[in-house]
């Protein structure tokens, strides 16, 4: 177990709806990154939050947004859901200020858009 | 062309075999190289982490990085059926920004 927990584990939404996914980071980790993993593909970086600020973003549209809270937990929000948003959404926590601390992933939230 | 290329497999081997998994990459700025194992419908689990070039061994697993060839490998000795999973290589540029660039993953099947 990595200590990174995500909720819910899976959900089904209708095209056009909005969804919020949640992540609790590992104790001592102040950085949270979100990834999208389509079926049969490697995870794709969405964005990273450090000390409640977004400090890096991948090639995803603005309808993907996030938050990080003072306790370093995080949310991923997706508006105007599209069928192609169906994927496993992964949260990873890390602490770049520590030497050789890599990203540890949660079990993911499987989102199905119908 | 993708930044990181990885053969998707599946790779099927008998129990006890030595497994070799590989990735190539195009960005010479990558400094940190990781291997993750992912079981079906689970999150990736960090297996090996290597900085720059060289070898790293941990039990039955050995990771190799050849930056001159932009090529990384993961070797699994005495493979077990429990090793059956998808293996993802990942890499990043520096310490402060944790963006990982992943390969597509290689599905490994170890038969008893």
Coordinates of N, CA and C in Angstrom, one line a residue:
Chain A
X1 N 0.8 -1.2 0.0 CA 0.0 0.0 0.0 C 0.9 1.3 0.0
X2 N 0.5 2.2 -0.8 CA 1.3 3.4 -1.0 C 0.9 4.5 0.0
X3 N -0.3 4.4 0.6 CA -0.8 5.5 1.4 C -1.5 6.6 0.7
X4 N -1.6 6.4 -0.7 CA -2.3 7.4 -1.5 C -3.7 6.8 -1.7
X5 N -4.8 7.5 -1.4 CA -6.1 6.9 -1.5 C -6.9 7.8 -2.4
X6 N -7.7 7.2 -3.3 CA -8.6 7.9 -4.2 C -10.0 7.5 -4.0
X7 N -10.9 8.5 -4.3 CA -12.3 8.1 -4.2 C -13.1 8.9 -5.3
X8 N -14.2 8.4 -5.8 CA -14.6 7.0 -5.6 C -13.7 6.0 -6.5
X9 N -13.9 4.7 -6.3 CA -13.1 3.8 -7.1 C -13.6 3.7 -8.6
X10 N -14.8 3.8 -8.8 CA -15.3 3.9 -10.1 C -16.7 4.6 -10.1
X11 N -17.0 5.2 -11.2 CA -18.3 5.9 -11.4 C -18.6 6.0 -12.9
X12 N -19.9 6.2 -13.1 CA -20.5 6.4 -14.4 C -21.2 7.7 -14.5
X13 N -20.8 8.5 -15.6 CA -21.4 9.8 -15.8 C -21.9 9.9 -17.2
X14 N -22.8 10.8 -17.4 CA -23.4 11.1 -18.7 C -22.7 12.2 -19.4
X15 N -22.5 12.1 -20.7 CA -21.8 13.1 -21.5 C -22.5 14.5 -21.2
X16 N -21.6 15.5 -21.0 CA -22.0 16.8 -20.6 C -22.0 17.1 -19.1
X17 N -22.0 16.1 -18.3 CA -22.0 16.3 -16.9 C -20.7 16.7 -16.4
X18 N -20.6 17.0 -15.1 CA -19.4 17.4 -14.4 C -19.0 16.3 -13.4
X19 N -17.7 16.1 -13.1 CA -17.3 15.1 -12.1 C -16.2 15.7 -11.3
X20 N -16.2 15.2 -10.0 CA -15.1 15.6 -9.1 C -14.5 14.3 -8.5
X21 N -13.2 14.2 -8.7 CA -12.5 13.0 -8.2 C -11.5 13.5 -7.0
X22 N -11.3 12.7 -6.0 CA -10.6 13.1 -4.8 C -9.4 12.2 -4.6
X23 N -8.4 12.8 -3.9 CA -7.1 12.1 -3.7 C -6.6 12.6 -2.3
X24 N -6.2 11.6 -1.5 CA -5.5 12.0 -0.3 C -4.0 11.5 -0.4
X25 N -3.1 12.4 -0.3 CA -1.7 12.1 -0.5 C -1.1 11.3 0.6
X26 N 0.1 10.7 0.3 CA 0.8 10.0 1.3 C 1.3 11.0 2.4
X27 N 1.4 10.5 3.6 CA 1.8 11.4 4.7 C 3.2 12.0 4.4
X28 N 3.4 13.3 4.6 CA 4.7 13.9 4.3 C 4.9 14.4 2.9
X29 N 4.0 14.0 2.0 CA 4.1 14.4 0.6 C 3.3 15.7 0.3
X30 N 4.0 16.7 -0.3 CA 3.3 18.0 -0.5 C 3.0 18.3 -1.9
X31 N 3.2 17.3 -2.8 CA 3.0 17.5 -4.2 C 2.0 16.4 -4.7
X32 N 1.0 16.8 -5.5 CA 0.1 15.9 -6.0 C 0.0 16.1 -7.6
X33 N 0.1 15.0 -8.3 CA 0.0 15.0 -9.7 C -1.2 14.1 -10.1
X34 N -1.8 14.5 -11.2 CA -3.0 13.7 -11.7 C -2.6 13.2 -13.1
X35 N -3.0 12.0 -13.4 CA -2.8 11.4 -14.7 C -4.1 10.7 -15.2
X36 N -4.2 10.7 -16.6 CA -5.3 10.0 -17.2 C -4.7 8.8 -17.9
X37 N -5.2 7.6 -17.7 CA -4.8 6.4 -18.4 C -5.9 5.8 -19.2
X38 N -5.9 6.0 -20.5 CA -6.8 5.3 -21.3 C -6.5 3.8 -21.4
X39 N -7.5 3.0 -21.8 CA -7.3 1.6 -21.9 C -6.2 1.2 -22.9
X40 N -5.2 0.4 -22.4 CA -4.1 0.0 -23.2 C -3.0 1.0 -23.4
X41 N -3.1 2.1 -22.7 CA -2.1 3.2 -22.9 C -1.4 3.5 -21.5
X42 N -0.3 4.1 -21.6 CA 0.4 4.6 -20.4 C -0.3 5.8 -19.8
X43 N -0.1 6.1 -18.6 CA -0.7 7.3 -18.0 C -0.2 8.6 -18.7
X44 N -1.1 9.6 -18.8 CA -0.7 10.9 -19.4 C -0.9 12.0 -18.3
X45 N 0.1 12.8 -18.2 CA 0.2 13.8 -17.2 C -0.9 14.9 -17.5
X46 N -1.7 15.2 -16.4 CA -2.7 16.2 -16.6 C -2.2 17.5 -16.0
X47 N -1.9 17.5 -14.7 CA -1.3 18.7 -14.0 C -0.7 18.3 -12.6
X48 N 0.0 19.2 -12.1 CA 0.6 19.0 -10.8 C 0.3 20.2 -9.9
X49 N 0.1 19.9 -8.6 CA -0.1 20.9 -7.6 C 0.9 20.8 -6.5
X50 N 1.5 22.0 -6.1 CA 2.5 22.1 -5.1 C 2.1 23.2 -4.2
X51 N 1.9 23.0 -2.9 CA 1.5 24.0 -2.0 C 0.3 24.8 -2.5
X52 N -0.7 24.1 -2.9 CA -2.0 24.6 -3.3 C -2.0 25.4 -4.6
X53 N -0.9 25.4 -5.3 CA -0.8 26.1 -6.6 C -0.5 25.1 -7.7
X54 N -1.2 25.3 -8.9 CA -0.9 24.5 -10.0 C 0.5 24.9 -10.6
X55 N 1.4 24.0 -10.7 CA 2.8 24.5 -11.1 C 3.2 23.6 -12.3
X56 N 2.3 23.1 -13.0 CA 2.7 22.4 -14.3 C 1.4 21.7 -14.9
X57 N 1.3 21.7 -16.2 CA 0.2 21.2 -16.8 C 0.5 20.5 -18.1
X58 N -0.1 19.4 -18.4 CA 0.1 18.7 -19.6 C -0.9 19.2 -20.7
X59 N -1.0 18.4 -21.8 CA -1.8 18.9 -22.9 C -3.3 18.5 -22.7
X60 N -3.9 19.1 -21.7 CA -5.3 18.9 -21.5 C -6.1 20.2 -21.5
X61 N -7.3 20.2 -21.9 CA -8.1 21.5 -22.1 C -8.4 22.1 -20.7
X62 N -8.9 23.3 -20.6 CA -9.2 24.0 -19.4 C -10.4 23.4 -18.6
X63 N -11.2 22.6 -19.3 CA -12.3 22.0 -18.6 C -11.8 20.9 -17.5
X64 N -10.5 20.6 -17.6 CA -9.8 19.8 -16.6 C -9.2 20.8 -15.6
X65 N -9.7 20.8 -14.4 CA -9.1 21.7 -13.4 C -9.0 21.0 -12.0
X66 N -8.2 21.6 -11.1 CA -8.0 21.0 -9.9 C -7.8 21.9 -8.7
X67 N -7.7 21.3 -7.6 CA -7.5 22.1 -6.3 C -6.5 21.2 -5.5
X68 N -5.8 21.9 -4.6 CA -5.0 21.3 -3.6 C -5.3 22.0 -2.3
X69 N -5.6 21.3 -1.2 CA -6.0 21.8 0.1 C -4.8 21.9 1.0
X70 N -4.9 22.7 2.1 CA -3.8 22.8 3.0 C -3.2 21.5 3.6
X71 N -4.1 20.5 3.6 CA -3.6 19.2 4.1 C -3.0 18.4 2.9
X72 N -2.8 19.0 1.8 CA -2.2 18.4 0.6 C -3.1 17.5 -0.2
X73 N -4.3 17.2 0.3 CA -5.2 16.4 -0.5 C -5.6 17.2 -1.7
X74 N -6.2 16.6 -2.7 CA -6.5 17.2 -4.0 C -7.8 16.8 -4.6
X75 N -8.3 17.6 -5.5 CA -9.4 17.2 -6.3 C -9.1 17.5 -7.8
X76 N -9.7 16.6 -8.6 CA -9.7 16.8 -10.0 C -11.1 17.0 -10.5
X77 N -11.4 18.1 -11.2 CA -12.7 18.4 -11.7 C -12.7 18.4 -13.2
X78 N -13.7 17.7 -13.8 CA -13.8 17.7 -15.2 C -15.2 18.2 -15.6
X79 N -15.3 19.2 -16.4 CA -16.6 19.8 -16.8 C -16.9 19.3 -18.2
X80 N -18.2 19.4 -18.6 CA -18.6 19.0 -19.9 C -18.0 17.7 -20.4
X81 N -18.3 16.7 -19.7 CA -17.7 15.4 -20.0 C -17.9 14.9 -21.4
X82 N -16.9 14.3 -22.0 CA -17.0 13.8 -23.3 C -16.7 12.3 -23.2
X83 N -17.2 11.5 -24.2 CA -17.0 10.1 -24.2 C -15.5 9.7 -24.1
X84 N -14.6 10.5 -24.7 CA -13.2 10.2 -24.7 C -12.6 10.4 -23.3
X85 N -13.3 11.0 -22.4 CA -12.8 11.2 -21.0 C -12.9 9.9 -20.2
X86 N -13.5 8.9 -20.8 CA -13.6 7.6 -20.1 C -12.1 7.0 -20.0
X87 N -11.7 6.8 -18.7 CA -10.3 6.4 -18.5 C -10.2 6.1 -17.0
X88 N -9.0 5.6 -16.6 CA -8.6 5.5 -15.2 C -7.8 6.7 -14.9
X89 N -8.3 7.4 -13.8 CA -7.7 8.6 -13.4 C -6.8 8.3 -12.2
X90 N -5.6 8.7 -12.3 CA -4.6 8.3 -11.2 C -4.1 9.5 -10.5
X91 N -3.9 9.5 -9.3 CA -3.3 10.5 -8.5 C -2.0 10.0 -8.0
X92 N -1.0 10.8 -8.0 CA 0.3 10.4 -7.5 C 0.8 11.5 -6.5
X93 N 1.4 11.1 -5.4 CA 1.9 12.1 -4.5 C 3.4 11.9 -4.4
X94 N 4.1 13.0 -4.1 CA 5.6 13.0 -4.0 C 6.0 14.2 -3.2
X95 N 7.3 14.2 -2.9 CA 7.8 15.3 -2.1 C 9.2 15.7 -2.7
X96 N 9.2 16.6 -3.7 CA 10.4 16.9 -4.5 C 11.5 17.5 -3.6
X97 N 11.2 18.0 -2.4 CA 12.2 18.5 -1.6 C 13.0 17.5 -0.9
X98 N 12.6 16.2 -0.9 CA 13.3 15.2 -0.3 C 14.1 14.5 -1.4
X99 N 15.3 14.0 -1.1 CA 16.2 13.3 -2.0 C 15.6 12.0 -2.5
X100 N 15.6 11.8 -3.8 CA 15.2 10.5 -4.3 C 13.8 10.0 -3.9
X101 N 12.9 11.0 -3.8 CA 11.5 10.6 -3.5 C 10.7 10.6 -4.7
X102 N 10.2 9.5 -5.1 CA 9.5 9.4 -6.4 C 8.0 9.4 -6.2
X103 N 7.3 9.4 -7.3 CA 5.8 9.5 -7.2 C 5.2 8.1 -6.9
X104 N 4.3 8.1 -5.9 CA 3.6 6.9 -5.5 C 2.1 7.1 -5.9
X105 N 1.6 6.1 -6.5 CA 0.2 6.2 -7.1 C -0.8 5.6 -6.2
X106 N -2.0 6.2 -6.3 CA -3.2 5.5 -5.7 C -3.7 4.5 -6.7
X107 N -4.9 3.9 -6.2 CA -5.4 2.8 -7.0 C -6.2 3.2 -8.2
X108 N -6.5 4.6 -8.3 CA -7.2 5.1 -9.4 C -8.7 5.2 -9.3
X109 N -9.3 6.0 -10.0 CA -10.8 6.1 -10.2 C -11.1 5.8 -11.6
X110 N -11.9 4.8 -11.8 CA -12.3 4.5 -13.2 C -13.5 5.2 -13.6
X111 N -13.4 6.1 -14.5 CA -14.6 6.9 -15.0 C -15.1 6.4 -16.3
X112 N -16.4 6.2 -16.4 CA -17.0 5.8 -17.6 C -18.0 6.9 -18.0
X113 N -17.9 7.4 -19.2 CA -18.8 8.4 -19.7 C -19.7 7.8 -20.8
X114 N -21.0 7.9 -20.6 CA -21.9 7.2 -21.5 C -22.8 8.3 -22.2
Chain B
X1 N 6.1 11.1 -33.5 CA 6.9 10.1 -32.7 C 6.7 10.3 -31.2
X2 N 6.4 9.3 -30.5 CA 6.3 9.4 -29.0 C 7.6 9.7 -28.4
X3 N 7.6 10.4 -27.2 CA 8.8 10.6 -26.5 C 9.4 9.3 -25.9
X4 N 8.5 8.4 -25.6 CA 8.9 7.1 -25.0 C 8.2 6.0 -25.7
X5 N 9.0 5.1 -26.2 CA 8.5 4.0 -27.0 C 8.7 2.7 -26.2
X6 N 7.6 1.9 -26.2 CA 7.7 0.6 -25.4 C 6.8 -0.4 -26.1
X7 N 7.3 -1.6 -26.4 CA 6.6 -2.7 -27.0 C 5.4 -3.1 -26.1
X8 N 4.2 -3.1 -26.6 CA 3.0 -3.4 -25.8 C 2.9 -4.9 -25.4
X9 N 3.6 -5.7 -26.2 CA 3.5 -7.2 -25.9 C 2.2 -7.7 -26.5
X10 N 1.6 -8.8 -25.9 CA 2.0 -9.4 -24.7 C 3.3 -10.2 -24.9
X11 N 4.1 -10.3 -23.8 CA 5.2 -11.2 -23.7 C 4.9 -12.4 -22.8
X12 N 5.0 -13.6 -23.4 CA 4.6 -14.8 -22.7 C 5.9 -15.6 -22.4
X13 N 6.1 -16.0 -21.2 CA 7.3 -16.7 -20.8 C 6.9 -17.8 -19.8
X14 N 7.7 -18.9 -19.7 CA 7.4 -19.9 -18.7 C 8.0 -19.5 -17.4
X15 N 7.5 -20.0 -16.3 CA 8.0 -19.8 -15.0 C 9.4 -20.1 -14.9
X16 N 10.2 -19.2 -14.2 CA 11.6 -19.4 -14.1 C 12.5 -18.7 -15.2
X17 N 11.9 -18.2 -16.2 CA 12.6 -17.6 -17.3 C 13.1 -16.2 -16.9
X18 N 14.1 -15.8 -17.6 CA 14.6 -14.4 -17.4 C 13.9 -13.5 -18.4
X19 N 13.3 -12.4 -17.9 CA 12.5 -11.5 -18.7 C 13.3 -10.3 -19.0
X20 N 13.2 -9.8 -20.2 CA 13.9 -8.5 -20.5 C 12.8 -7.6 -21.1
X21 N 12.6 -6.4 -20.4 CA 11.7 -5.4 -20.9 C 12.4 -4.1 -21.2
X22 N 12.0 -3.5 -22.3 CA 12.8 -2.4 -22.8 C 12.0 -1.1 -23.2
X23 N 12.7 0.0 -23.1 CA 12.1 1.3 -23.6 C 13.2 2.1 -24.3
X24 N 12.8 2.8 -25.3 CA 13.6 3.8 -25.9 C 13.0 5.2 -25.7
X25 N 13.8 6.2 -25.8 CA 13.3 7.5 -25.6 C 14.0 8.5 -26.5
X26 N 13.4 9.7 -26.7 CA 14.0 10.6 -27.6 C 14.5 11.9 -26.9
X27 N 14.1 12.2 -25.7 CA 14.4 13.4 -25.0 C 15.7 13.2 -24.2
X28 N 16.8 13.8 -24.7 CA 18.1 13.6 -24.0 C 18.1 14.3 -22.6
X29 N 17.1 15.1 -22.3 CA 17.1 15.8 -21.0 C 16.6 14.9 -19.9
X30 N 16.0 13.7 -20.2 CA 15.5 12.8 -19.1 C 16.7 12.4 -18.3
X31 N 16.5 12.5 -16.9 CA 17.6 12.2 -16.0 C 17.2 11.1 -15.0
X32 N 15.9 10.9 -14.8 CA 15.4 10.0 -13.8 C 14.5 9.0 -14.6
X33 N 14.8 7.7 -14.2 CA 14.1 6.6 -15.0 C 13.5 5.6 -14.0
X34 N 12.2 5.3 -14.2 CA 11.5 4.4 -13.3 C 10.9 3.3 -14.0
X35 N 10.6 2.2 -13.3 CA 9.8 1.1 -13.8 C 8.7 0.9 -12.8
X36 N 7.5 0.9 -13.3 CA 6.3 0.6 -12.5 C 5.6 -0.7 -12.9
X37 N 5.1 -1.4 -12.0 CA 4.3 -2.6 -12.3 C 2.8 -2.2 -12.0
X38 N 2.0 -2.7 -12.9 CA 0.5 -2.4 -12.8 C -0.3 -3.6 -13.0
X39 N -1.0 -4.1 -12.0 CA -1.9 -5.2 -12.1 C -3.2 -4.6 -12.7
X40 N -4.0 -5.5 -13.2 CA -5.2 -5.2 -13.9 C -6.1 -4.3 -12.9
X41 N -6.5 -3.2 -13.4 CA -7.5 -2.3 -12.7 C -6.9 -1.8 -11.4
X42 N -5.6 -1.7 -11.3 CA -4.9 -1.1 -10.1 C -4.0 0.0 -10.5
X43 N -3.6 0.8 -9.6 CA -2.7 1.9 -9.8 C -1.2 1.3 -10.0
X44 N -0.4 2.1 -10.7 CA 1.0 1.6 -10.9 C 1.8 1.6 -9.6
X45 N 2.6 0.6 -9.4 CA 3.4 0.4 -8.2 C 4.9 0.6 -8.6
X46 N 5.6 1.5 -7.9 CA 7.0 1.7 -8.2 C 7.9 0.5 -7.9
X47 N 8.6 0.0 -8.9 CA 9.5 -1.1 -8.7 C 11.0 -0.7 -8.6
X48 N 11.4 0.1 -9.6 CA 12.8 0.5 -9.6 C 12.9 2.0 -10.0
X49 N 14.0 2.6 -9.5 CA 14.2 4.0 -9.7 C 15.7 4.2 -10.0
X50 N 16.1 4.8 -11.1 CA 17.5 5.0 -11.4 C 17.7 6.4 -11.8
X51 N 18.8 7.0 -11.3 CA 19.2 8.4 -11.7 C 20.4 8.2 -12.7
X52 N 20.2 8.9 -13.9 CA 21.3 8.9 -14.9 C 21.6 7.5 -15.4
X53 N 22.8 7.2 -15.8 CA 23.2 5.9 -16.4 C 23.6 4.9 -15.3
X54 N 23.6 3.7 -15.7 CA 24.1 2.6 -14.8 C 23.1 1.6 -14.5
X55 N 23.5 0.7 -13.6 CA 22.7 -0.4 -13.2 C 22.2 -0.3 -11.8
X56 N 21.0 -0.9 -11.5 CA 20.6 -1.0 -10.2 C 19.9 -2.3 -10.0
X57 N 20.2 -3.0 -8.9 CA 19.7 -4.3 -8.6 C 18.9 -4.3 -7.3
X58 N 17.7 -5.0 -7.4 CA 16.9 -5.1 -6.2 C 16.2 -6.5 -6.2
X59 N 16.8 -7.4 -5.5 CA 16.3 -8.8 -5.5 C 16.3 -9.4 -6.9
X60 N 15.2 -9.8 -7.4 CA 15.2 -10.4 -8.8 C 15.2 -9.4 -9.9
X61 N 15.1 -8.2 -9.6 CA 15.0 -7.1 -10.6 C 16.3 -6.3 -10.8
X62 N 16.6 -6.1 -12.0 CA 17.8 -5.3 -12.4 C 17.3 -4.2 -13.4
X63 N 17.6 -3.0 -13.1 CA 17.3 -1.9 -14.1 C 18.6 -1.4 -14.7
X64 N 18.6 -1.2 -16.0 CA 19.8 -0.6 -16.7 C 19.4 0.6 -17.4
X65 N 20.3 1.6 -17.4 CA 20.0 2.8 -18.2 C 21.3 3.1 -19.0
X66 N 21.1 3.2 -20.3 CA 22.1 3.6 -21.3 C 21.7 4.9 -21.9
X67 N 22.2 6.0 -21.3 CA 21.8 7.3 -21.8 C 22.4 7.6 -23.2
X68 N 23.5 7.0 -23.5 CA 24.1 7.3 -24.8 C 23.3 6.7 -26.0
X69 N 22.6 5.6 -25.7 CA 21.7 5.0 -26.7 C 20.2 5.4 -26.4
X70 N 20.0 6.1 -25.4 CA 18.6 6.5 -25.0 C 17.7 5.2 -24.9
X71 N 18.2 4.3 -24.0 CA 17.6 2.9 -23.9 C 17.7 2.5 -22.5
X72 N 16.5 2.0 -22.0 CA 16.5 1.5 -20.6 C 15.9 0.1 -20.6
X73 N 16.3 -0.7 -19.7 CA 15.9 -2.1 -19.6 C 15.5 -2.5 -18.2
X74 N 14.6 -3.4 -18.0 CA 14.3 -4.0 -16.8 C 14.4 -5.6 -17.0
X75 N 15.3 -6.2 -16.1 CA 15.4 -7.6 -16.2 C 14.8 -8.3 -14.9
X76 N 14.0 -9.3 -15.2 CA 13.4 -10.1 -14.1 C 14.0 -11.5 -14.1
X77 N 14.7 -11.9 -13.0 CA 15.2 -13.2 -13.0 C 14.2 -14.1 -12.3
X78 N 14.3 -15.4 -12.6 CA 13.4 -16.4 -12.0 C 12.0 -15.9 -12.0
X79 N 11.4 -15.6 -13.1 CA 10.1 -15.0 -13.2 C 9.0 -16.0 -12.6
X80 N 8.1 -15.4 -11.9 CA 7.0 -16.1 -11.2 C 5.6 -15.7 -11.8
X81 N 4.7 -16.6 -11.7 CA 3.3 -16.3 -12.2 C 2.8 -15.0 -11.6
X82 N 3.2 -14.7 -10.4 CA 2.8 -13.4 -9.7 C 3.4 -12.2 -10.4
X83 N 4.4 -12.4 -11.2 CA 5.0 -11.3 -12.0 C 4.1 -10.9 -13.2
X84 N 3.1 -11.6 -13.5 CA 2.2 -11.3 -14.6 C 1.5 -10.0 -14.3
X85 N 1.8 -9.0 -15.2 CA 1.3 -7.7 -15.0 C 1.7 -6.9 -16.2
X86 N 1.3 -5.6 -16.2 CA 1.8 -4.7 -17.2 C 2.9 -3.9 -16.6
X87 N 4.1 -3.8 -17.3 CA 5.2 -3.0 -16.8 C 5.4 -1.8 -17.6
X88 N 5.4 -0.7 -16.9 CA 5.4 0.7 -17.5 C 6.8 1.3 -17.2
X89 N 7.5 1.8 -18.2 CA 8.7 2.6 -18.0 C 8.2 4.0 -17.9
X90 N 8.9 4.8 -17.1 CA 8.6 6.2 -17.0 C 9.9 7.0 -16.7
X91 N 9.8 8.3 -17.1 CA 11.0 9.1 -17.0 C 10.7 10.5 -16.8
X92 N 11.6 11.3 -16.2 CA 11.3 12.7 -16.1 C 12.6 13.5 -16.1
X93 N 12.5 14.8 -16.2 CA 13.6 15.6 -16.5 C 14.4 16.0 -15.2
X94 N 13.7 16.5 -14.2 CA 14.4 17.1 -13.1 C 13.7 16.8 -11.8
X95 N 14.2 17.3 -10.7 CA 13.7 16.9 -9.4 C 12.4 17.7 -9.1
X96 N 12.5 19.0 -9.4 CA 11.4 19.9 -8.9 C 10.0 19.7 -9.5
X97 N 10.0 19.3 -10.8 CA 8.8 19.2 -11.5 C 8.6 17.7 -11.8
X98 N 7.5 17.1 -11.2 CA 7.3 15.7 -11.2 C 6.6 15.1 -12.4
X99 N 6.5 15.8 -13.5 CA 5.9 15.2 -14.6 C 6.6 14.0 -15.1
X100 N 5.9 12.9 -15.1 CA 6.4 11.6 -15.6 C 5.9 11.4 -17.0
X101 N 6.8 11.0 -17.9 CA 6.4 10.6 -19.3 C 6.5 9.0 -19.3
X102 N 5.4 8.4 -19.6 CA 5.3 6.9 -19.6 C 5.4 6.3 -21.0
X103 N 5.8 5.1 -21.0 CA 5.6 4.3 -22.2 C 4.2 3.7 -22.1
X104 N 3.9 3.0 -23.2 CA 2.5 2.4 -23.2 C 2.3 1.2 -22.3
X105 N 3.5 0.7 -21.9 CA 3.4 -0.5 -21.0 C 3.5 -1.8 -21.8
X106 N 4.2 -2.8 -21.2 CA 4.4 -4.1 -21.8 C 3.6 -5.1 -20.9
X107 N 2.7 -5.8 -21.5 CA 2.0 -6.8 -20.7 C 2.8 -8.1 -20.7
X108 N 3.1 -8.6 -19.5 CA 3.9 -9.8 -19.2 C 3.0 -10.9 -18.7
X109 N 3.1 -12.1 -19.3 CA 2.4 -13.3 -18.8 C 3.4 -14.4 -18.5
X110 N 3.4 -14.8 -17.3 CA 4.3 -15.9 -16.8 C 3.5 -17.1 -16.5
X111 N 3.7 -18.1 -17.3 CA 2.8 -19.3 -17.1 C 3.5 -20.3 -16.2
X112 N 2.7 -21.0 -15.3 CA 3.3 -22.0 -14.4 C 3.9 -23.2 -15.1

